Structure formats: C-alpha cells, structure tokens
Amino acid sequence: MAATGNGPPGGPLAGVRVVELAGIGPGPFAAMLLADLGADVVRIDRPGGSGLAIDPAYDLTNRNKRSVLIDLKADGGAEQVLDLVERADVLIEGYRPGVAERLGVGPKECHARNPRLVYGRMTGWGQEGPLAQRAGHDIAYIAITGTLGMIGKPDEPPAVPANLVGDYAGGSLYLVIGVLAALQHARTTGGAGQVVDAAIVDGAAHLATMIHGMMAAGGWRDSRGANLLDGGCPFYGNYETADGQYMAVGALEQQFYNEFIELLGLGDEAPARKDFARWDDLRAAVADRFRTRTRDEWTAVFEGSDACVAPVLSLREAPAHPHLAARGTFTDHGGITQPAPAPRFSATPGAVYRPPAQPGADTEEVARDWDVPSIRIRQQGGER
C-alpha cells in the first residue's frame, strides 16, 4: 500500500514500506537511498538520539523519512516495532550481531509476524566470523580487504578515502542491492522473506574484483602507486596548477592521450607513453607544464576536448560546475544544497520531498498512515 499524507510523491519504490532501526553511517544512508526512490521509510529513533554529533536538521541521510520514538529496552517497545514490521516490506538494522535478537526484534520474531519481510542487516564484519563481535569503522574494514592499501602514493601511508569506499560503496550500496533482490524474490510466486547479511568487508572486497583479475593476469602489481589506475601512470593522475589547485588527467586511450599532449603543449617533447622506463620523465614534463597556468586557465584549454581532463573541485565548488548544474546533480531543499537522488528514472523519478526526519516528530502521522495505533505515544513523558 502506498503511503498517504506526507508520504512519497512517487518513484520506482512507491508503495514499499521500510522500517529502519536507527543507527549511524551506512544503514541510514541505505535507507535514504530507498526513500529517495519513493519507499515510505519509518525510522525508529531511540530516546536520547543515535550518537551522531550533528543537529538532526542537517543529517541529510535522514531526508525523505519519517521518525517515531520507541525505546526497545522498555516494556512493550519490541512489540511496537513488530506491529510496524507486520505492515512493512523491509527492515534495516545495523546493530552488532545478536543485539536485535536480544531486543526481541531479530529475524525470528519479525518473520513470525511477517513471513515476507526482507530483513536487511548492515555491519562492518558480517554476522559471523572471528571479528563479528569486534567494534570497527570504515578504515579498518577496507584495510583488511586490501582496498585501503591500494590507495595513495608508494612512499607515503595509504590515503584515507573519507568513509566512501567502505561505509557507503561497500556497505550501503550492497545492502540496497541485496534488499531489492530479496524483495523481488519475496514477491514472486512461492517466494518468502529472508535475511540479507551485508558486510562492509564483503562489499569492499567485491569492489576490487576487476583488480584481482588484472593482478592474476600479471597486469597489476600488488603495490601502491605502481599501476595504470592508482596514480602510477603519468597520464592518469592529478597535477598541481600555478595557483595551487589541481587538474585530473585520465587520458588512457591513445586517441585521448594524443589530444591531451597536444593541448598541453608538449607535442614531440613528451617521452613515448609506452616507454615505461621513462614514465618518470613523462610525469615530470606534464607536471612542469601544468604549473605554468592556473586551474581555470587549464580548464578553458581543455574545454570541449576529448583529452579526458577535468578540474579538481571542492565540495562547495561542485554544485556550480556547468555540467552538474545543467543536469541538476545537486538540489536545494530546506535551504541545504545536497546531492539529488540517483540514479534517474524516466517514468518514476525520485525526489527530495521531506527534510531530515526529526526524532519522534512523525509518530501520529505514521500511526494513522500505517494503521498502527500502538506506536501512538505522548511525546512528553513517553506514556503509551
């Protein structure tokens, strides 16, 4: 049943109901992705907050959601969640293994109330294995998969890619893929609900599948900054400009490289690109040329070309880039500039239609729309 009231206006997941047990990081981002695509996501916030040190009004991973306050440790708390689960298609939780079970909202209890429920579990280490009960964060998860060790210069420590590679790419995106696949299965004839175990270590390792193949074939060295796509190649990397900014170069194919060298002004002066012994000379020549002009000047030089060169922009600069502005890659909602929903759909587009959910602000609305009167509580005093 599609949500009513202030629910989703549309999107390919319109009518899908999701219960999110509040957490931080990849779980909320996965739920946001589903909400961006039209799912009706109800976040179960705990009294006292989730522990993320940010004003909830700015936590964009909670946009397009609604929030109710339920204390799972209080009498009747688990039963309230199960009342929602009974009417849901998906549940997402990011507790350590065994915690949801101890709280009375594990897969067994949820599937007893709703056999078709897709139960999505988001963790760093996974539900089993020697490290399953250990604390951890993105950097540790990508460290043991070999992913972190690939990134950075060979004579420096590995570069930390924020929490994008582990939490969001290896975690959230794989959880969403798993949830949608399991939802498709649950809705087929004879299908049923199931548990989706999305571990960041699994997803981060899986992201490097192509690299493992290249390494097996002898086309990738197991060391940092020594390969075609990791900065070891002089025509695939970043170069400083005269104003201390950077240009990104990705001129891998011969025809793109030829155009790059010509526009750079090196011409016949550049060492042959296939002469690996002179790659350091080629890198130095390219670096010297880039230092002769500012980032904006080089951007103008390569404008409209197939040289595969782009300016390296900051987070604040990115929304104003002409291409991103033309596509609407970023949007403004509630006074906050933020990435727009992705990917895009021709018939059922997603949208940002609600600001970040305020803990407990939507209890009455959700109780009405989902027909779950048990969650209707007095916000003052917490009485049911």
Short mmCIF file of C-alpha atoms in Angstrom, two decimals:
data_model
loop_
_atom_site.label_atom_id
_atom_site.label_comp_id
_atom_site.label_asym_id
_atom_site.label_seq_id
_atom_site.Cartn_x
_atom_site.Cartn_y
_atom_site.Cartn_z
CA MET A 1 0.00 0.00 0.00
CA ALA A 2 1.36 3.41 -0.93
CA ALA A 3 1.91 5.90 1.84
CA THR A 4 -0.61 8.67 2.37
CA GLY A 5 -0.50 12.12 3.90
CA ASN A 6 3.05 13.49 3.64
CA GLY A 7 4.44 10.29 2.20
CA PRO A 8 6.42 9.80 -1.00
CA PRO A 9 5.05 11.52 -4.13
CA GLY A 10 6.17 8.69 -6.40
CA GLY A 11 9.32 6.95 -7.50
CA PRO A 12 10.01 3.36 -8.57
CA LEU A 13 9.69 2.11 -4.97
CA ALA A 14 6.36 3.83 -4.28
CA GLY A 15 4.27 1.53 -2.07
CA VAL A 16 7.29 -0.18 -0.47
CA ARG A 17 7.33 0.22 3.30
CA VAL A 18 10.62 0.19 5.20
CA VAL A 19 11.30 0.10 8.94
CA GLU A 20 14.75 1.43 9.84
CA LEU A 21 16.15 0.80 13.31
CA ALA A 22 18.16 3.96 13.96
CA GLY A 23 21.93 3.82 13.69
CA ILE A 24 24.72 5.83 12.11
CA GLY A 25 26.61 5.57 8.85
CA PRO A 26 25.82 3.01 6.16
CA GLY A 27 22.44 1.83 7.49
CA PRO A 28 20.82 5.28 7.42
CA PHE A 29 22.37 6.01 4.02
CA ALA A 30 20.93 2.78 2.60
CA ALA A 31 17.50 3.69 3.98
CA MET A 32 17.87 7.17 2.47
CA LEU A 33 18.54 5.62 -0.94
CA LEU A 34 15.32 3.63 -0.67
CA ALA A 35 13.43 6.72 0.49
CA ASP A 36 14.84 8.81 -2.38
CA LEU A 37 13.38 6.26 -4.77
CA GLY A 38 9.92 6.50 -3.25
CA ALA A 39 9.85 3.98 -0.41
CA ASP A 40 7.98 5.00 2.72
CA VAL A 41 10.75 4.79 5.32
CA VAL A 42 9.89 4.98 9.00
CA ARG A 43 12.93 5.40 11.22
CA ILE A 44 12.69 4.04 14.76
CA ASP A 45 14.66 6.54 16.82
CA ARG A 46 15.66 5.80 20.36
CA PRO A 47 15.20 8.26 23.22
CA GLY A 48 18.40 10.22 23.57
CA GLY A 49 19.41 10.07 19.93
CA SER A 50 21.65 7.89 17.76
CA GLY A 51 25.02 9.24 18.88
CA LEU A 52 25.86 11.16 15.70
CA ALA A 53 27.20 14.56 16.75
CA ILE A 54 25.17 16.64 14.31
CA ASP A 55 21.99 18.66 14.50
CA PRO A 56 19.27 16.29 13.15
CA ALA A 57 18.08 19.09 10.86
CA TYR A 58 21.33 18.74 8.90
CA ASP A 59 21.59 14.95 8.83
CA LEU A 60 20.77 14.54 5.15
CA THR A 61 20.92 10.76 5.38
CA ASN A 62 17.57 11.05 7.14
CA ARG A 63 15.86 13.05 4.40
CA ASN A 64 12.62 11.70 2.91
CA LYS A 65 11.96 9.65 6.06
CA ARG A 66 9.55 9.83 8.99
CA SER A 67 10.53 9.20 12.59
CA VAL A 68 8.88 7.66 15.62
CA LEU A 69 10.40 7.30 19.07
CA ILE A 70 10.42 3.80 20.54
CA ASP A 71 12.54 2.58 23.43
CA LEU A 72 13.32 -1.02 22.53
CA LYS A 73 14.61 -1.64 26.04
CA ALA A 74 11.33 -0.58 27.65
CA ASP A 75 8.35 -2.86 28.25
CA GLY A 76 6.32 -3.11 25.06
CA GLY A 77 8.98 -1.47 22.89
CA ALA A 78 9.72 -4.55 20.83
CA GLU A 79 6.00 -5.20 20.36
CA GLN A 80 5.54 -1.70 18.94
CA VAL A 81 8.29 -2.33 16.38
CA LEU A 82 6.78 -5.69 15.47
CA ASP A 83 3.43 -4.01 14.88
CA LEU A 84 5.16 -1.87 12.26
CA VAL A 85 7.08 -4.84 10.87
CA GLU A 86 3.77 -6.64 10.29
CA ARG A 87 2.89 -3.95 7.75
CA ALA A 88 6.37 -3.49 6.27
CA ASP A 89 8.21 -4.95 3.31
CA VAL A 90 11.75 -4.30 4.54
CA LEU A 91 13.55 -3.83 7.85
CA ILE A 92 17.08 -2.39 8.10
CA GLU A 93 19.24 -2.66 11.20
CA GLY A 94 22.92 -2.05 11.89
CA TYR A 95 23.47 -3.50 15.35
CA ARG A 96 26.28 -5.85 16.29
CA PRO A 97 25.32 -9.49 15.69
CA GLY A 98 22.90 -10.74 18.32
CA VAL A 99 21.73 -7.34 19.58
CA ALA A 100 18.49 -7.27 17.60
CA GLU A 101 17.73 -10.77 18.85
CA ARG A 102 18.29 -9.71 22.47
CA LEU A 103 15.98 -6.74 21.95
CA GLY A 104 13.24 -9.03 20.64
CA VAL A 105 13.26 -7.76 17.04
CA GLY A 106 15.55 -10.30 15.39
CA PRO A 107 14.70 -12.18 12.18
CA LYS A 108 12.87 -14.97 14.02
CA GLU A 109 10.45 -12.61 15.78
CA CYS A 110 9.97 -10.44 12.70
CA HIS A 111 9.35 -13.31 10.30
CA ALA A 112 6.87 -14.83 12.73
CA ARG A 113 4.83 -11.65 12.28
CA ASN A 114 5.60 -11.13 8.59
CA PRO A 115 6.99 -14.12 6.62
CA ARG A 116 7.60 -11.99 3.52
CA LEU A 117 9.73 -9.41 5.29
CA VAL A 118 13.19 -8.67 3.85
CA TYR A 119 15.43 -8.32 6.90
CA GLY A 120 18.49 -6.26 5.97
CA ARG A 121 21.50 -6.41 8.28
CA MET A 122 24.30 -3.84 7.89
CA THR A 123 27.58 -4.48 9.68
CA GLY A 124 31.28 -4.00 9.08
CA TRP A 125 32.50 -7.54 9.76
CA GLY A 126 29.33 -9.50 8.96
CA GLN A 127 27.09 -11.72 11.05
CA GLU A 128 29.72 -14.42 11.53
CA GLY A 129 33.47 -14.88 11.56
CA PRO A 130 36.24 -14.26 14.14
CA LEU A 131 35.79 -10.47 14.07
CA ALA A 132 31.99 -10.39 14.00
CA GLN A 133 31.68 -9.10 17.58
CA ARG A 134 34.52 -6.59 17.32
CA ALA A 135 34.00 -2.83 17.11
CA GLY A 136 35.22 -1.20 13.96
CA HIS A 137 34.95 1.62 11.48
CA ASP A 138 35.28 2.08 7.73
CA ILE A 139 39.07 2.40 7.75
CA ALA A 140 39.57 -0.97 9.45
CA TYR A 141 37.10 -2.76 7.18
CA ILE A 142 38.76 -1.59 3.97
CA ALA A 143 42.22 -2.16 5.49
CA ILE A 144 41.90 -5.95 5.73
CA THR A 145 40.37 -6.31 2.27
CA GLY A 146 43.41 -4.82 0.53
CA THR A 147 41.33 -1.90 -0.70
CA LEU A 148 42.90 0.75 1.53
CA GLY A 149 46.41 -0.45 0.71
CA MET A 150 45.81 0.29 -2.98
CA ILE A 151 45.17 3.99 -2.50
CA GLY A 152 47.89 6.64 -2.26
CA LYS A 153 51.49 7.28 -3.18
CA PRO A 154 54.04 4.47 -2.89
CA ASP A 155 56.31 6.39 -0.49
CA GLU A 156 53.50 7.61 1.78
CA PRO A 157 50.90 5.97 4.04
CA PRO A 158 47.70 4.85 2.28
CA ALA A 159 45.33 7.74 1.60
CA VAL A 160 42.06 7.61 3.56
CA PRO A 161 39.12 7.99 1.12
CA ALA A 162 36.81 9.50 3.77
CA ASN A 163 34.21 6.80 4.53
CA LEU A 164 33.03 6.49 0.94
CA VAL A 165 34.67 3.22 -0.12
CA GLY A 166 33.73 1.16 2.93
CA ASP A 167 30.61 2.52 4.60
CA TYR A 168 28.76 3.69 1.52
CA ALA A 169 30.13 1.86 -1.52
CA GLY A 170 30.97 -1.47 0.12
CA GLY A 171 28.20 -1.20 2.69
CA SER A 172 25.11 0.84 1.83
CA LEU A 173 25.06 0.12 -1.88
CA TYR A 174 25.45 -3.63 -1.39
CA LEU A 175 22.74 -3.64 1.27
CA VAL A 176 20.36 -1.86 -1.11
CA ILE A 177 21.18 -4.27 -3.94
CA GLY A 178 20.58 -7.20 -1.61
CA VAL A 179 17.35 -5.78 -0.22
CA LEU A 180 15.92 -5.10 -3.67
CA ALA A 181 16.89 -8.56 -4.93
CA ALA A 182 15.36 -10.20 -1.85
CA LEU A 183 12.23 -8.06 -2.22
CA GLN A 184 11.84 -9.26 -5.80
CA HIS A 185 12.15 -12.86 -4.60
CA ALA A 186 9.67 -12.33 -1.77
CA ARG A 187 7.10 -11.03 -4.23
CA THR A 188 7.37 -13.92 -6.70
CA THR A 189 5.08 -16.93 -6.56
CA GLY A 190 6.33 -19.21 -3.81
CA GLY A 191 8.79 -16.59 -2.59
CA ALA A 192 9.38 -15.65 1.01
CA GLY A 193 11.23 -13.16 3.13
CA GLN A 194 14.85 -13.70 4.07
CA VAL A 195 17.84 -12.17 5.82
CA VAL A 196 20.31 -10.07 3.83
CA ASP A 197 23.75 -10.09 5.50
CA ALA A 198 25.54 -7.03 4.08
CA ALA A 199 29.08 -6.82 5.47
CA ILE A 200 31.32 -3.93 4.50
CA VAL A 201 34.31 -6.27 4.27
CA ASP A 202 32.46 -8.36 1.67
CA GLY A 203 31.35 -5.36 -0.37
CA ALA A 204 34.71 -3.58 -0.26
CA ALA A 205 36.47 -6.76 -1.38
CA HIS A 206 33.91 -7.27 -4.16
CA LEU A 207 34.52 -3.75 -5.48
CA ALA A 208 38.08 -4.78 -6.37
CA THR A 209 37.04 -7.79 -8.48
CA MET A 210 38.48 -6.35 -11.70
CA ILE A 211 41.77 -5.50 -9.98
CA HIS A 212 42.13 -9.09 -8.72
CA GLY A 213 41.66 -10.31 -12.28
CA MET A 214 44.29 -7.90 -13.58
CA MET A 215 46.70 -8.98 -10.85
CA ALA A 216 46.19 -12.65 -11.69
CA ALA A 217 46.91 -11.86 -15.33
CA GLY A 218 50.12 -10.03 -14.44
CA GLY A 219 48.72 -6.63 -15.33
CA TRP A 220 48.59 -5.20 -11.82
CA ARG A 221 51.39 -5.02 -9.25
CA ASP A 222 50.41 -5.64 -5.64
CA SER A 223 51.86 -2.33 -4.53
CA ARG A 224 50.56 1.19 -4.19
CA GLY A 225 51.03 3.84 -6.89
CA ALA A 226 52.58 1.47 -9.42
CA ASN A 227 49.71 0.72 -11.77
CA LEU A 228 47.56 2.13 -14.54
CA LEU A 229 44.66 3.30 -12.35
CA ASP A 230 46.27 4.10 -8.99
CA GLY A 231 48.42 7.11 -9.84
CA GLY A 232 51.40 5.14 -11.06
CA CYS A 233 50.66 6.09 -14.66
CA PRO A 234 51.73 9.63 -15.70
CA PHE A 235 48.62 10.15 -17.82
CA TYR A 236 46.19 9.06 -15.10
CA GLY A 237 46.60 11.25 -12.06
CA ASN A 238 46.39 14.72 -10.53
CA TYR A 239 48.66 17.67 -11.31
CA GLU A 240 49.15 20.93 -9.44
CA THR A 241 48.48 24.19 -11.24
CA ALA A 242 50.05 27.63 -10.87
CA ASP A 243 47.51 28.69 -8.24
CA GLY A 244 47.94 25.63 -6.05
CA GLN A 245 44.83 23.89 -7.40
CA TYR A 246 44.73 20.60 -9.32
CA MET A 247 43.72 19.13 -12.65
CA ALA A 248 42.72 15.47 -13.00
CA VAL A 249 44.04 13.62 -16.05
CA GLY A 250 42.61 10.33 -17.34
CA ALA A 251 43.94 10.15 -20.92
CA LEU A 252 44.30 6.37 -21.05
CA GLU A 253 43.41 5.55 -24.66
CA GLN A 254 45.84 6.55 -27.39
CA GLN A 255 43.50 8.95 -29.19
CA PHE A 256 42.64 10.75 -25.97
CA TYR A 257 46.30 10.86 -24.96
CA ASN A 258 47.27 12.39 -28.30
CA GLU A 259 44.76 15.19 -27.80
CA PHE A 260 45.89 15.67 -24.21
CA ILE A 261 49.56 16.06 -25.16
CA GLU A 262 48.72 18.42 -27.99
CA LEU A 263 46.56 20.72 -25.86
CA LEU A 264 49.07 20.56 -23.02
CA GLY A 265 51.65 21.92 -25.44
CA LEU A 266 54.18 19.14 -25.15
CA GLY A 267 53.87 17.74 -28.67
CA ASP A 268 57.02 15.89 -29.69
CA GLU A 269 58.78 16.89 -26.48
CA ALA A 270 56.97 14.23 -24.43
CA PRO A 271 58.67 10.84 -23.98
CA ALA A 272 56.80 7.97 -25.65
CA ARG A 273 53.88 6.90 -23.46
CA LYS A 274 54.71 3.19 -23.87
CA ASP A 275 58.32 3.64 -22.75
CA PHE A 276 57.77 2.56 -19.15
CA ALA A 277 61.40 3.27 -18.30
CA ARG A 278 60.76 6.96 -18.99
CA TRP A 279 57.43 7.33 -17.22
CA ASP A 280 59.11 9.45 -14.52
CA ASP A 281 60.40 11.79 -17.24
CA LEU A 282 56.93 12.00 -18.79
CA ARG A 283 55.35 12.71 -15.40
CA ALA A 284 57.85 15.48 -14.72
CA ALA A 285 57.24 17.05 -18.12
CA VAL A 286 53.47 17.00 -17.62
CA ALA A 287 53.81 18.41 -14.10
CA ASP A 288 56.04 21.24 -15.30
CA ARG A 289 53.52 22.25 -17.97
CA PHE A 290 50.56 22.25 -15.58
CA ARG A 291 52.42 24.54 -13.19
CA THR A 292 52.58 27.25 -15.86
CA ARG A 293 48.85 28.13 -15.71
CA THR A 294 46.04 28.33 -13.20
CA ARG A 295 43.32 25.73 -12.83
CA ASP A 296 40.78 27.97 -14.53
CA GLU A 297 43.14 28.63 -17.42
CA TRP A 298 43.75 24.92 -17.97
CA THR A 299 40.03 24.24 -17.67
CA ALA A 300 39.50 26.65 -20.55
CA VAL A 301 42.26 24.99 -22.59
CA PHE A 302 40.68 21.54 -22.31
CA GLU A 303 37.07 22.75 -22.60
CA GLY A 304 35.19 20.83 -25.30
CA SER A 305 38.02 18.35 -25.89
CA ASP A 306 38.28 14.57 -25.57
CA ALA A 307 41.53 14.83 -23.65
CA CYS A 308 39.82 13.45 -20.50
CA VAL A 309 40.99 16.29 -18.27
CA ALA A 310 38.88 17.95 -15.56
CA PRO A 311 39.42 20.46 -12.76
CA VAL A 312 39.52 19.03 -9.24
CA LEU A 313 36.73 20.88 -7.44
CA SER A 314 35.93 21.15 -3.76
CA LEU A 315 32.63 20.05 -2.26
CA ARG A 316 31.41 23.66 -2.20
CA GLU A 317 32.51 24.30 -5.78
CA ALA A 318 31.00 21.17 -7.31
CA PRO A 319 27.31 22.23 -7.48
CA ALA A 320 28.22 25.24 -9.65
CA HIS A 321 30.01 23.22 -12.32
CA PRO A 322 28.12 23.88 -15.59
CA HIS A 323 27.55 20.20 -16.36
CA LEU A 324 26.32 19.32 -12.87
CA ALA A 325 24.16 22.44 -12.77
CA ALA A 326 22.61 21.59 -16.15
CA ARG A 327 21.80 18.05 -15.04
CA GLY A 328 20.54 19.06 -11.63
CA THR A 329 23.03 16.73 -9.95
CA PHE A 330 22.63 18.84 -6.83
CA THR A 331 19.40 20.28 -5.49
CA ASP A 332 18.38 22.77 -2.83
CA HIS A 333 15.82 21.68 -0.26
CA GLY A 334 15.05 23.33 3.03
CA GLY A 335 17.92 25.75 2.50
CA ILE A 336 20.52 22.99 2.16
CA THR A 337 22.39 22.28 -1.08
CA GLN A 338 22.65 18.50 -1.40
CA PRO A 339 23.09 15.73 -3.97
CA ALA A 340 19.88 14.92 -5.79
CA PRO A 341 18.51 11.35 -5.81
CA ALA A 342 20.33 8.94 -8.11
CA PRO A 343 20.04 7.11 -10.43
CA ARG A 344 17.34 8.64 -12.62
CA PHE A 345 14.16 7.09 -13.92
CA SER A 346 12.26 8.24 -16.99
CA ALA A 347 8.80 7.25 -15.74
CA THR A 348 9.09 7.22 -11.94
CA PRO A 349 11.64 9.84 -10.88
CA GLY A 350 12.79 10.09 -7.29
CA ALA A 351 12.80 13.38 -5.43
CA VAL A 352 13.77 15.13 -2.22
CA TYR A 353 10.36 15.85 -0.70
CA ARG A 354 10.97 15.92 3.05
CA PRO A 355 13.74 17.46 5.16
CA PRO A 356 15.75 15.25 7.54
CA ALA A 357 13.41 13.50 9.95
CA GLN A 358 13.31 14.94 13.45
CA PRO A 359 13.35 12.19 16.10
CA GLY A 360 9.80 11.29 17.06
CA ALA A 361 8.17 14.10 15.08
CA ASP A 362 6.02 11.85 12.89
CA THR A 363 4.54 9.40 15.39
CA GLU A 364 0.92 10.47 14.96
CA GLU A 365 1.19 10.60 11.19
CA VAL A 366 2.77 7.16 10.90
CA ALA A 367 0.30 5.64 13.38
CA ARG A 368 -2.50 6.86 11.12
CA ASP A 369 -0.96 6.04 7.73
CA TRP A 370 0.26 2.57 8.70
CA ASP A 371 -2.75 1.87 10.93
CA VAL A 372 -0.54 1.05 13.92
CA PRO A 373 -2.19 2.72 16.92
CA SER A 374 0.19 1.01 19.35
CA ILE A 375 3.00 3.42 18.49
CA ARG A 376 0.93 6.48 19.33
CA ILE A 377 2.60 7.89 22.43
CA ARG A 378 2.68 11.15 24.31
CA GLN A 379 5.90 12.86 23.36
CA GLN A 380 6.05 14.25 26.91
CA GLY A 381 6.62 11.53 29.44
CA GLY A 382 6.73 8.64 26.98
CA GLU A 383 3.39 7.12 28.04
CA ARG A 384 1.67 4.81 25.60
#
